N, CA, C and O atoms as a printed pandas DataFrame, in Angstrom:
     atom_number atom_name residue_name chain_id  residue_number  x_coord  y_coord  z_coord
0              1         N          GLN        A               1  269.025  103.701   96.961
1              2        CA          GLN        A               1  269.462  102.948   98.125
2              3         C          GLN        A               1  268.880  103.538   99.405
3              4         O          GLN        A               1  268.411  102.805  100.276
4              5         N          VAL        A               2  268.912  104.857   99.515
5              6        CA          VAL        A               2  268.307  105.557  100.649
6              7         C          VAL        A               2  267.335  106.592  100.096
7              8         O          VAL        A               2  267.671  107.357   99.192
8              9         N          GLN        A               3  266.140  106.605  100.648
9             10        CA          GLN        A               3  265.150  107.595  100.266
10            11         C          GLN        A               3  264.817  108.459  101.467
11            12         O          GLN        A               3  264.697  107.979  102.594
12            13         N          VAL        A               4  264.670  109.752  101.193
13            14        CA          VAL        A               4  264.287  110.715  102.230
14            15         C          VAL        A               4  263.049  111.444  101.720
15            16         O          VAL        A               4  263.076  112.053  100.650
16            17         N          VAL        A               5  261.976  111.380  102.482
17            18        CA          VAL        A               5  260.700  111.939  102.029
18            19         C          VAL        A               5  260.137  112.859  103.094
19            20         O          VAL        A               5  259.996  112.475  104.255
20            21         N          GLU        A               6  259.809  114.101  102.679
21            22        CA          GLU        A               6  259.219  115.075  103.592
22            23         C          GLU        A               6  257.713  115.141  103.380
23            24         O          GLU        A               6  257.201  114.761  102.327
24            25         N          SER        A               7  257.020  115.626  104.390
25            26        CA          SER        A               7  255.593  115.888  104.284
26            27         C          SER        A               7  255.225  116.970  105.274
27            28         O          SER        A               7  255.975  117.250  106.210
28            29         N          GLY        A               8  254.062  117.583  105.066
29            30        CA          GLY        A               8  253.538  118.500  106.059
30            31         C          GLY        A               8  253.596  119.967  105.703
31            32         O          GLY        A               8  253.151  120.795  106.498
32            33         N          GLY        A               9  254.121  120.328  104.552
33            34        CA          GLY        A               9  254.138  121.743  104.202
34            35         C          GLY        A               9  252.751  122.243  103.864
35            36         O          GLY        A               9  251.790  121.475  103.839
36            37         N          GLY        A              10  252.653  123.540  103.603
37            38        CA          GLY        A              10  251.373  124.101  103.235
38            39         C          GLY        A              10  251.338  125.596  103.397
39            40         O          GLY        A              10  252.369  126.255  103.534
40            41         N          LEU        A              11  250.121  126.121  103.380
41            42        CA          LEU        A              11  249.887  127.559  103.506
42            43         C          LEU        A              11  249.320  127.855  104.883
43            44         O          LEU        A              11  248.386  127.191  105.332
44            45         N          VAL        A              12  249.882  128.844  105.548
45            46        CA          VAL        A              12  249.422  129.206  106.881
46            47         C          VAL        A              12  249.527  130.714  107.044
47            48         O          VAL        A              12  250.351  131.358  106.394
48            49         N          GLN        A              13  248.702  131.270  107.901
49            50        CA          GLN        A              13  248.748  132.698  108.150
50            51         C          GLN        A              13  249.848  133.037  109.150
51            52         O          GLN        A              13  250.304  132.184  109.911
52            53         N          THR        A              14  250.259  134.287  109.132
53            54        CA          THR        A              14  251.245  134.763  110.111
54            55         C          THR        A              14  250.777  134.443  111.528
55            56         O          THR        A              14  249.630  134.689  111.900
56            57         N          GLY        A              15  251.699  133.891  112.296
57            58        CA          GLY        A              15  251.380  133.510  113.664
58            59         C          GLY        A              15  250.912  132.084  113.817
59            60         O          GLY        A              15  250.768  131.587  114.934
60            61         N          GLY        A              16  250.675  131.424  112.701
61            62        CA          GLY        A              16  250.191  130.049  112.740
62            63         C          GLY        A              16  251.301  129.036  112.958
63            64         O          GLY        A              16  252.464  129.387  113.157
64            65         N          SER        A              17  250.909  127.769  112.917
65            66        CA          SER        A              17  251.833  126.667  113.171
66            67         C          SER        A              17  251.733  125.622  112.074
67            68         O          SER        A              17  250.688  125.447  111.446
68            69         N          LEU        A              18  252.831  124.940  111.862
69            70        CA          LEU        A              18  252.892  123.795  110.965
70            71         C          LEU        A              18  253.878  122.792  111.536
71            72         O          LEU        A              18  254.793  123.145  112.281
72            73         N          ARG        A              19  253.671  121.533  111.170
73            74        CA          ARG        A              19  254.638  120.509  111.532
74            75         C          ARG        A              19  255.089  119.789  110.272
75            76         O          ARG        A              19  254.276  119.290  109.494
76            77         N          LEU        A              20  256.384  119.749  110.091
77            78        CA          LEU        A              20  256.975  119.010  108.982
78            79         C          LEU        A              20  257.495  117.675  109.492
79            80         O          LEU        A              20  258.028  117.580  110.598
80            81         N          SER        A              21  257.333  116.654  108.675
81            82        CA          SER        A              21  257.831  115.331  109.020
82            83         C          SER        A              21  258.721  114.811  107.903
83            84         O          SER        A              21  258.543  115.153  106.734
84            85         N          CYS        A              22  259.672  113.987  108.281
85            86        CA          CYS        A              22  260.603  113.427  107.312
86            87         C          CYS        A              22  260.936  112.005  107.718
87            88         O          CYS        A              22  261.169  111.719  108.892
88            89         N          ALA        A              23  260.958  111.116  106.735
89            90        CA          ALA        A              23  261.297  109.728  106.999
90            91         C          ALA        A              23  262.363  109.264  106.030
91            92         O          ALA        A              23  262.268  109.496  104.825
92            93         N          ALA        A              24  263.370  108.614  106.559
93            94        CA          ALA        A              24  264.419  108.016  105.744
94            95         C          ALA        A              24  264.212  106.507  105.716
95            96         O          ALA        A              24  263.883  105.893  106.732
96            97         N          SER        A              25  264.409  105.917  104.538
97            98        CA          SER        A              25  264.223  104.477  104.405
98            99         C          SER        A              25  265.271  103.906  103.465
99           100         O          SER        A              25  265.905  104.635  102.702
100          101         N          GLY        A              26  265.443  102.596  103.533
101          102        CA          GLY        A              26  266.435  101.934  102.694
102          103         C          GLY        A              26  267.357  101.091  103.546
103          104         O          GLY        A              26  267.022  100.714  104.669
104          105         N          ARG        A              27  268.535  100.800  102.992
105          106        CA          ARG        A              27  269.504   99.965  103.695
106          107         C          ARG        A              27  270.334  100.844  104.639
107          108         O          ARG        A              27  271.494  101.161  104.375
108          109         N          ILE        A              28  269.698  101.218  105.738
109          110        CA          ILE        A              28  270.286  102.168  106.681
110          111         C          ILE        A              28  270.875  101.440  107.873
111          112         O          ILE        A              28  270.192  100.663  108.539
112          113         N          PHE        A              29  272.149  101.697  108.137
113          114        CA          PHE        A              29  272.757  101.167  109.347
114          115         C          PHE        A              29  272.532  102.133  110.507
115          116         O          PHE        A              29  272.151  101.720  111.602
116          117         N          SER        A              30  272.768  103.412  110.263
117          118        CA          SER        A              30  272.574  104.426  111.292
118          119         C          SER        A              30  272.508  105.795  110.625
119          120         O          SER        A              30  272.955  105.980  109.493
120          121         N          ILE        A              31  271.944  106.738  111.353
121          122        CA          ILE        A              31  271.889  108.122  110.903
122          123         C          ILE        A              31  272.434  108.991  112.020
123          124         O          ILE        A              31  271.848  109.050  113.101
124          125         N          ASN        A              32  273.534  109.659  111.778
125          126        CA          ASN        A              32  274.104  110.498  112.815
126          127         C          ASN        A              32  273.279  111.771  112.963
127          128         O          ASN        A              32  272.513  111.919  113.916
128          129         N          ARG        A              33  273.437  112.666  112.035
129          130        CA          ARG        A              33  272.753  113.943  112.112
130          131         C          ARG        A              33  271.595  113.983  111.106
131          132         O          ARG        A              33  271.742  113.574  109.954
132          133         N          MET        A              34  270.460  114.478  111.558
133          134        CA          MET        A              34  269.329  114.759  110.678
134          135         C          MET        A              34  268.985  116.227  110.851
135          136         O          MET        A              34  269.217  116.811  111.910
136          137         N          GLY        A              35  268.438  116.808  109.817
137          138        CA          GLY        A              35  268.142  118.223  109.950
138          139         C          GLY        A              35  267.211  118.745  108.886
139          140         O          GLY        A              35  266.831  118.050  107.944
140          141         N          TRP        A              36  266.864  119.996  109.076
141          142        CA          TRP        A              36  266.006  120.721  108.144
142          143         C          TRP        A              36  266.751  121.956  107.641
143          144         O          TRP        A              36  267.414  122.662  108.401
144          145         N          TYR        A              37  266.620  122.186  106.354
145          146        CA          TYR        A              37  267.189  123.352  105.703
146          147         C          TYR        A              37  266.075  123.991  104.874
147          148         O          TYR        A              37  265.061  123.353  104.590
148          149         N          ARG        A              38  266.268  125.232  104.496
149          150        CA          ARG        A              38  265.250  125.889  103.686
150          151         C          ARG        A              38  265.899  126.790  102.650
151          152         O          ARG        A              38  267.022  127.266  102.815
152          153         N          GLN        A              39  265.152  127.007  101.577
153          154        CA          GLN        A              39  265.627  127.866  100.508
154          155         C          GLN        A              39  264.477  128.704   99.985
155          156         O          GLN        A              39  263.492  128.181   99.464
156          157         N          ALA        A              40  264.614  130.000  100.131
157          158        CA          ALA        A              40  263.628  130.931   99.595
158          159         C          ALA        A              40  264.082  131.364   98.201
159          160         O          ALA        A              40  265.268  131.284   97.883
160          161         N          PRO        A              41  263.157  131.814   97.381
161          162        CA          PRO        A              41  263.516  132.241   96.013
162          163         C          PRO        A              41  264.613  133.297   96.038
163          164         O          PRO        A              41  264.522  134.290   96.759
164          165         N          GLY        A              42  265.645  133.068   95.244
165          166        CA          GLY        A              42  266.747  134.014   95.148
166          167         C          GLY        A              42  267.778  133.906   96.252
167          168         O          GLY        A              42  268.780  134.622   96.244
168          169         N          ASN        A              43  267.537  133.010   97.206
169          170        CA          ASN        A              43  268.460  132.856   98.341
170          171         C          ASN        A              43  269.154  131.502   98.292
171          172         O          ASN        A              43  268.704  130.577   97.616
172          173         N          GLN        A              44  270.257  131.409   99.021
173          174        CA          GLN        A              44  270.920  130.124   99.155
174          175         C          GLN        A              44  270.197  129.268  100.188
175          176         O          GLN        A              44  269.463  129.769  101.039
176          177         N          ARG        A              45  270.424  127.979  100.087
177          178        CA          ARG        A              45  269.860  127.076  101.074
178          179         C          ARG        A              45  270.531  127.341  102.411
179          180         O          ARG        A              45  271.751  127.494  102.485
180          181         N          GLU        A              46  269.725  127.395  103.473
181          182        CA          GLU        A              46  270.258  127.697  104.792
182          183         C          GLU        A              46  269.786  126.685  105.826
183          184         O          GLU        A              46  268.731  126.064  105.695
184          185         N          LEU        A              47  270.607  126.546  106.854
185          186        CA          LEU        A              47  270.262  125.645  107.944
186          187         C          LEU        A              47  269.102  126.213  108.748
187          188         O          LEU        A              47  269.051  127.412  109.024
188          189         N          VAL        A              48  268.173  125.341  109.119
189          190        CA          VAL        A              48  267.093  125.703  110.026
190          191         C          VAL        A              48  267.356  125.076  111.393
191          192         O          VAL        A              48  267.409  125.770  112.408
192          193         N          ALA        A              49  267.520  123.761  111.405
193          194        CA          ALA        A              49  267.761  123.060  112.670
194          195         C          ALA        A              49  268.322  121.681  112.375
195          196         O          ALA        A              49  267.980  121.061  111.368
196          197         N          THR        A              50  269.186  121.209  113.260
197          198        CA          THR        A              50  269.703  119.853  113.159
198          199         C          THR        A              50  269.616  119.166  114.511
199          200         O          THR        A              50  269.515  119.812  115.554
200          201         N          ILE        A              51  269.657  117.832  114.466
201          202        CA          ILE        A              51  269.624  117.051  115.698
202          203         C          ILE        A              51  270.466  115.804  115.478
203          204         O          ILE        A              51  270.368  115.157  114.435
204          205         N          THR        A              52  271.288  115.472  116.455
205          206        CA          THR        A              52  272.115  114.273  116.363
206          207         C          THR        A              52  271.362  113.071  116.911
207          208         O          THR        A              52  270.287  113.209  117.495
208          209         N          SER        A              53  271.936  111.896  116.717
209          210        CA          SER        A              53  271.296  110.688  117.237
210          211         C          SER        A              53  271.242  110.707  118.755
211          212         O          SER        A              53  270.410  110.028  119.356
212          213         N          GLY        A              54  272.121  111.475  119.376
213          214        CA          GLY        A              54  272.103  111.596  120.827
214          215         C          GLY        A              54  271.162  112.665  121.341
215          216         O          GLY        A              54  270.996  112.825  122.550
216          217         N          GLY        A              55  270.541  113.403  120.420
217          218        CA          GLY        A              55  269.556  114.399  120.817
218          219         C          GLY        A              55  270.075  115.823  120.909
219          220         O          GLY        A              55  269.327  116.721  121.295
220          221         N          SER        A              56  271.327  116.053  120.566
221          222        CA          SER        A              56  271.850  117.414  120.590
222          223         C          SER        A              56  271.279  118.201  119.415
223          224         O          SER        A              56  271.262  117.724  118.280
224          225         N          THR        A              57  270.815  119.405  119.703
225          226        CA          THR        A              57  270.153  120.210  118.683
226          227         C          THR        A              57  270.920  121.492  118.391
227          228         O          THR        A              57  271.693  121.988  119.210
228          229         N          ASN        A              58  270.676  122.003  117.196
229          230        CA          ASN        A              58  271.257  123.273  116.775
230          231         C          ASN        A              58  270.215  123.994  115.946
231          232         O          ASN        A              58  269.597  123.401  115.062
232          233         N          TYR        A              59  270.018  125.282  116.232
233          234        CA          TYR        A              59  269.001  126.063  115.535
234          235         C          TYR        A              59  269.609  127.322  114.935
235          236         O          TYR        A              59  270.551  127.898  115.479
236          237         N          ALA        A              60  269.053  127.734  113.806
237          238        CA          ALA        A              60  269.379  129.049  113.284
238          239         C          ALA        A              60  268.826  130.097  114.243
239          240         O          ALA        A              60  267.772  129.901  114.849
240          241         N          ASP        A              61  269.538  131.201  114.375
241          242        CA          ASP        A              61  269.088  132.249  115.294
242          243         C          ASP        A              61  267.688  132.728  114.946
243          244         O          ASP        A              61  266.917  133.086  115.836
244          245         N          SER        A              62  267.357  132.739  113.680
245          246        CA          SER        A              62  266.075  133.277  113.234
246          247         C          SER        A              62  264.882  132.429  113.665
247          248         O          SER        A              62  263.745  132.900  113.634
248          249         N          VAL        A              63  265.133  131.188  114.064
249          250        CA          VAL        A              63  264.012  130.308  114.435
250          251         C          VAL        A              63  264.047  129.882  115.900
251          252         O          VAL        A              63  263.130  129.208  116.371
252          253         N          LYS        A              64  265.082  130.263  116.614
253          254        CA          LYS        A              64  265.185  129.873  118.020
254          255         C          LYS        A              64  263.983  130.372  118.801
255          256         O          LYS        A              64  263.565  131.522  118.667
256          257         N          GLY        A              65  263.440  129.489  119.617
257          258        CA          GLY        A              65  262.272  129.836  120.422
258          259         C          GLY        A              65  260.956  129.658  119.701
259          260         O          GLY        A              65  259.897  129.715  120.327
260          261         N          ARG        A              66  261.000  129.442  118.393
261          262        CA          ARG        A              66  259.755  129.252  117.628
262          263         C          ARG        A              66  259.656  127.854  117.029
263          264         O          ARG        A              66  258.562  127.298  116.923
264          265         N          PHE        A              67  260.790  127.285  116.638
265          266        CA          PHE        A              67  260.812  125.971  115.999
266          267         C          PHE        A              67  261.404  124.945  116.959
267          268         O          PHE        A              67  262.279  125.264  117.765
268          269         N          THR        A              68  260.919  123.715  116.864
269          270        CA          THR        A              68  261.448  122.617  117.668
270          271         C          THR        A              68  261.671  121.408  116.780
271          272         O          THR        A              68  260.763  120.963  116.078
272          273         N          ILE        A              69  262.882  120.880  116.815
273          274        CA          ILE        A              69  263.209  119.686  116.048
274          275         C          ILE        A              69  263.236  118.483  116.985
275          276         O          ILE        A              69  263.686  118.576  118.127
276          277         N          SER        A              70  262.745  117.354  116.480
277          278        CA          SER        A              70  262.755  116.124  117.264
278          279         C          SER        A              70  262.930  114.946  116.307
279          280         O          SER        A              70  262.679  115.070  115.108
280          281         N          ARG        A              71  263.356  113.817  116.836
281          282        CA          ARG        A              71  263.543  112.658  115.981
282          283         C          ARG        A              71  263.235  111.373  116.720
283          284         O          ARG        A              71  263.240  111.316  117.950
284          285         N          ASP        A              72  262.966  110.349  115.936
285          286        CA          ASP        A              72  262.750  109.002  116.455
286          287         C          ASP        A              72  263.816  108.126  115.806
287          288         O          ASP        A              72  263.712  107.781  114.629
288          289         N          ASN        A              73  264.824  107.774  116.565
289          290        CA          ASN        A              73  265.936  107.014  115.999
290          291         C          ASN        A              73  265.495  105.641  115.489
291          292         O          ASN        A              73  266.002  105.154  114.478
292          293         N          ALA        A              74  264.568  105.036  116.183
293          294        CA          ALA        A              74  264.124  103.695  115.790
294          295         C          ALA        A              74  263.391  103.713  114.455
295          296         O          ALA        A              74  263.439  102.742  113.700
296          297         N          LYS        A              75  262.718  104.813  114.170
297          298        CA          LYS        A              75  261.937  104.915  112.934
298          299         C          LYS        A              75  262.654  105.708  111.846
299          300         O          LYS        A              75  262.149  105.822  110.729
300          301         N          ASN        A              76  263.810  106.251  112.158
301          302        CA          ASN        A              76  264.558  107.085  111.203
302          303         C          ASN        A              76  263.717  108.266  110.716
303          304         O          ASN        A              76  263.674  108.568  109.524
304          305         N          THR        A              77  263.066  108.912  111.645
305          306        CA          THR        A              77  262.235  110.059  111.291
306          307         C          THR        A              77  262.686  111.299  112.070
307          308         O          THR        A              77  263.262  111.206  113.154
308          309         N          VAL        A              78  262.404  112.442  111.485
309          310        CA          VAL        A              78  262.682  113.713  112.136
310          311         C          VAL        A              78  261.527  114.663  111.850
311          312         O          VAL        A              78  261.039  114.735  110.722
312          313         N          ASP        A              79  261.096  115.384  112.865
313          314        CA          ASP        A              79  260.004  116.336  112.734
314          315         C          ASP        A              79  260.500  117.744  113.026
315          316         O          ASP        A              79  261.490  117.940  113.731
316          317         N          LEU        A              80  259.794  118.713  112.472
317          318        CA          LEU        A              80  260.068  120.114  112.769
318          319         C          LEU        A              80  258.741  120.770  113.103
319          320         O          LEU        A              80  257.867  120.906  112.247
320          321         N          ARG        A              81  258.604  121.168  114.336
321          322        CA          ARG        A              81  257.411  121.873  114.772
322          323         C          ARG        A              81  257.700  123.352  114.662
323          324         O          ARG        A              81  258.657  123.850  115.257
324          325         N          MET        A              82  256.868  124.066  113.895
325          326        CA          MET        A              82  257.079  125.486  113.636
326          327         C          MET        A              82  255.912  126.283  114.189
327          328         O          MET        A              82  254.773  126.108  113.757
328          329         N          ASN        A              83  256.191  127.144  115.131
329          330        CA          ASN        A              83  255.182  128.005  115.732
330          331         C          ASN        A              83  255.491  129.465  115.425
331          332         O          ASN        A              83  256.597  129.811  115.011
332          333         N          SER        A              84  254.495  130.305  115.635
333          334        CA          SER        A              84  254.664  131.749  115.432
334          335         C          SER        A              84  255.300  132.047  114.081
335          336         O          SER        A              84  256.263  132.809  113.989
336          337         N          LEU        A              85  254.765  131.454  113.062
337          338        CA          LEU        A              85  255.359  131.586  111.737
338          339         C          LEU        A              85  255.249  133.007  111.207
339          340         O          LEU        A              85  254.278  133.719  111.466
340          341         N          LYS        A              86  256.274  133.397  110.458
341          342        CA          LYS        A              86  256.356  134.726  109.884
342          343         C          LYS        A              86  256.464  134.617  108.360
343          344         O          LYS        A              86  256.873  133.575  107.847
344          345         N          PRO        A              87  256.107  135.662  107.643
345          346        CA          PRO        A              87  256.245  135.621  106.183
346          347         C          PRO        A              87  257.664  135.293  105.729
347          348         O          PRO        A              87  257.849  134.667  104.685
348          349         N          GLU        A              88  258.650  135.702  106.491
349          350        CA          GLU        A              88  260.039  135.413  106.104
350          351         C          GLU        A              88  260.416  133.950  106.294
351          352         O          GLU        A              88  261.510  133.544  105.903
352          353         N          ASP        A              89  259.543  133.159  106.881
353          354        CA          ASP        A              89  259.765  131.716  106.966
354          355         C          ASP        A              89  259.347  130.998  105.676
355          356         O          ASP        A              89  259.590  129.802  105.517
356          357         N          THR        A              90  258.727  131.729  104.775
357          358        CA          THR        A              90  258.301  131.144  103.506
358          359         C          THR        A              90  259.499  130.640  102.720
359          360         O          THR        A              90  260.443  131.386  102.458
360          361         N          ALA        A              91  259.453  129.372  102.349
361          362        CA          ALA        A              91  260.576  128.750  101.642
362          363         C          ALA        A              91  260.211  127.304  101.325
363          364         O          ALA        A              91  259.197  126.783  101.789
364          365         N          VAL        A              92  261.057  126.677  100.529
365          366        CA          VAL        A              92  260.999  125.227  100.385
366          367         C          VAL        A              92  261.891  124.634  101.477
367          368         O          VAL        A              92  263.059  125.000  101.609
368          369         N          TYR        A              93  261.334  123.734  102.239
369          370        CA          TYR        A              93  262.049  123.121  103.358
370          371         C          TYR        A              93  262.514  121.727  102.944
371          372         O          TYR        A              93  261.745  120.918  102.425
372          373         N          TYR        A              94  263.794  121.477  103.190
373          374        CA          TYR        A              94  264.409  120.220  102.803
374          375         C          TYR        A              94  264.887  119.457  104.040
375          376         O          TYR        A              94  265.458  120.036  104.965
376          377         N          CYS        A              95  264.644  118.176  104.033
377          378        CA          CYS        A              95  265.157  117.296  105.078
378          379         C          CYS        A              95  266.487  116.708  104.625
379          380         O          CYS        A              95  266.681  116.395  103.451
380          381         N          ASN        A              96  267.381  116.570  105.570
381          382        CA          ASN        A              96  268.694  116.015  105.266
382          383         C          ASN        A              96  269.097  115.016  106.345
383          384         O          ASN        A              96  268.828  115.207  107.531
384          385         N          GLY        A              97  269.741  113.957  105.902
385          386        CA          GLY        A              97  270.258  112.994  106.872
386          387         C          GLY        A              97  271.642  112.531  106.463
387          388         O          GLY        A              97  271.897  112.285  105.284
388          389         N          PHE        A              98  272.536  112.411  107.430
389          390        CA          PHE        A              98  273.867  111.853  107.168
390          391         C          PHE        A              98  273.781  110.381  107.535
391          392         O          PHE        A              98  273.798  110.000  108.706
392          393         N          VAL        A              99  273.687  109.562  106.481
393          394        CA          VAL        A              99  273.284  108.170  106.639
394          395         C          VAL        A              99  274.456  107.234  106.385
395          396         O          VAL        A              99  275.206  107.387  105.421
396          397         N          ARG        A             100  274.589  106.266  107.273
397          398        CA          ARG        A             100  275.594  105.218  107.067
398          399         C          ARG        A             100  274.907  103.967  106.561
399          400         O          ARG        A             100  273.969  103.463  107.179
400          401         N          THR        A             101  275.383  103.471  105.432
401          402        CA          THR        A             101  274.853  102.239  104.847
402          403         C          THR        A             101  275.977  101.221  104.730
403          404         O          THR        A             101  277.074  101.436  105.246
404          405         N          ASP        A             102  275.703  100.110  104.050
405          406        CA          ASP        A             102  276.737   99.089  103.898
406          407         C          ASP        A             102  277.845   99.514  102.937
407          408         O          ASP        A             102  278.881   98.855  102.850
408          409         N          THR        A             103  277.626  100.616  102.216
409          410        CA          THR        A             103  278.638  101.075  101.258
410          411         C          THR        A             103  279.360  102.330  101.730
411          412         O          THR        A             103  280.235  102.846  101.035
412          413         N          GLY        A             104  278.998  102.817  102.899
413          414        CA          GLY        A             104  279.661  104.009  103.403
414          415         C          GLY        A             104  278.669  105.012  103.947
415          416         O          GLY        A             104  277.503  104.685  104.168
416          417         N          ALA        A             105  279.131  106.237  104.165
417          418        CA          ALA        A             105  278.304  107.297  104.735
418          419         C          ALA        A             105  278.164  108.435  103.737
419          420         O          ALA        A             105  279.139  108.870  103.123
420          421         N          ASN        A             106  276.936  108.908  103.587
421          422        CA          ASN        A             106  276.666  109.997  102.655
422          423         C          ASN        A             106  275.544  110.862  103.185
423          424         O          ASN        A             106  274.787  110.472  104.074
424          425         N          SER        A             107  275.463  112.053  102.608
425          426        CA          SER        A             107  274.387  112.976  102.938
426          427         C          SER        A             107  273.276  112.804  101.921
427          428         O          SER        A             107  273.517  112.812  100.714
428          429         N          TYR        A             108  272.070  112.649  102.411
429          430        CA          TYR        A             108  270.908  112.450  101.547
430          431         C          TYR        A             108  269.884  113.556  101.783
431          432         O          TYR        A             108  269.662  113.994  102.912
432          433         N          TRP        A             109  269.269  113.994  100.689
433          434        CA          TRP        A             109  268.290  115.065  100.742
434          435         C          TRP        A             109  266.925  114.580  100.259
435          436         O          TRP        A             109  266.823  113.722   99.382
436          437         N          GLY        A             110  265.884  115.152  100.855
437          438        CA          GLY        A             110  264.553  114.939  100.343
438          439         C          GLY        A             110  264.267  115.875   99.184
439          440         O          GLY        A             110  265.117  116.673   98.789
440          441         N          GLN        A             111  263.060  115.769   98.642
441          442        CA          GLN        A             111  262.700  116.549   97.474
442          443         C          GLN        A             111  262.224  117.949   97.838
443          444         O          GLN        A             111  262.115  118.813   96.968
444          445         N          GLY        A             112  261.942  118.177   99.100
445          446        CA          GLY        A             112  261.506  119.486   99.557
446          447         C          GLY        A             112  260.004  119.592   99.690
447          448         O          GLY        A             112  259.256  118.935   98.967
448          449         N          THR        A             113  259.569  120.422  100.615
449          450        CA          THR        A             113  258.149  120.692  100.803
450          451         C          THR        A             113  257.970  122.198  100.996
451          452         O          THR        A             113  258.719  122.836  101.736
452          453         N          GLN        A             114  256.980  122.742  100.327
453          454        CA          GLN        A             114  256.770  124.188  100.332
454          455         C          GLN        A             114  256.043  124.631  101.596
455          456         O          GLN        A             114  255.035  124.042  101.985
456          457         N          VAL        A             115  256.567  125.670  102.226
457          458        CA          VAL        A             115  255.896  126.330  103.343
458          459         C          VAL        A             115  255.679  127.784  102.938
459          460         O          VAL        A             115  256.624  128.492  102.591
460          461         N          THR        A             116  254.434  128.214  102.986
461          462        CA          THR        A             116  254.098  129.587  102.628
462          463         C          THR        A             116  253.348  130.229  103.787
463          464         O          THR        A             116  252.331  129.711  104.246
464          465         N          VAL        A             117  253.859  131.356  104.251
465          466        CA          VAL        A             117  253.239  132.071  105.363
466          467         C          VAL        A             117  252.706  133.390  104.809
467          468         O          VAL        A             117  253.468  134.232  104.335
468          469         N          SER        A             118  251.412  133.550  104.874
469          470        CA          SER        A             118  250.784  134.756  104.341
470          471         C          SER        A             118  250.702  135.832  105.412
471          472         O          SER        A             118  250.526  135.544  106.596
472          473         N          SER        A             119  250.832  137.068  104.974
473          474        CA          SER        A             119  250.792  138.191  105.931
474          475         C          SER        A             119  249.389  138.724  106.094
475          476         O          SER        A             119  249.171  139.666  106.857
């Protein structure tokens, strides 16, 4: 009913930049909060950044000042611009959206995209 698809991961050197993109599609009435989470091997999934439909943002302390989240409400997309990347940013990055459809509201996840930062 709702699909969430990420793109833009890859391999980058320390100090480099990447941009992740995510698009939600389907029978969507509205999306309140969209965000990015990440999971490194052996670790739990953690919040990276979220943004509401009104533009309010929240960042993990570890990425503040380096990552920027943005969204296009009309297109149901959210981007994550990552600068000054560090090896500890290496993880699978997941997009999430809290989506309201004709059957109710649920949290939807993408399949994940790998980000690898080499030292």
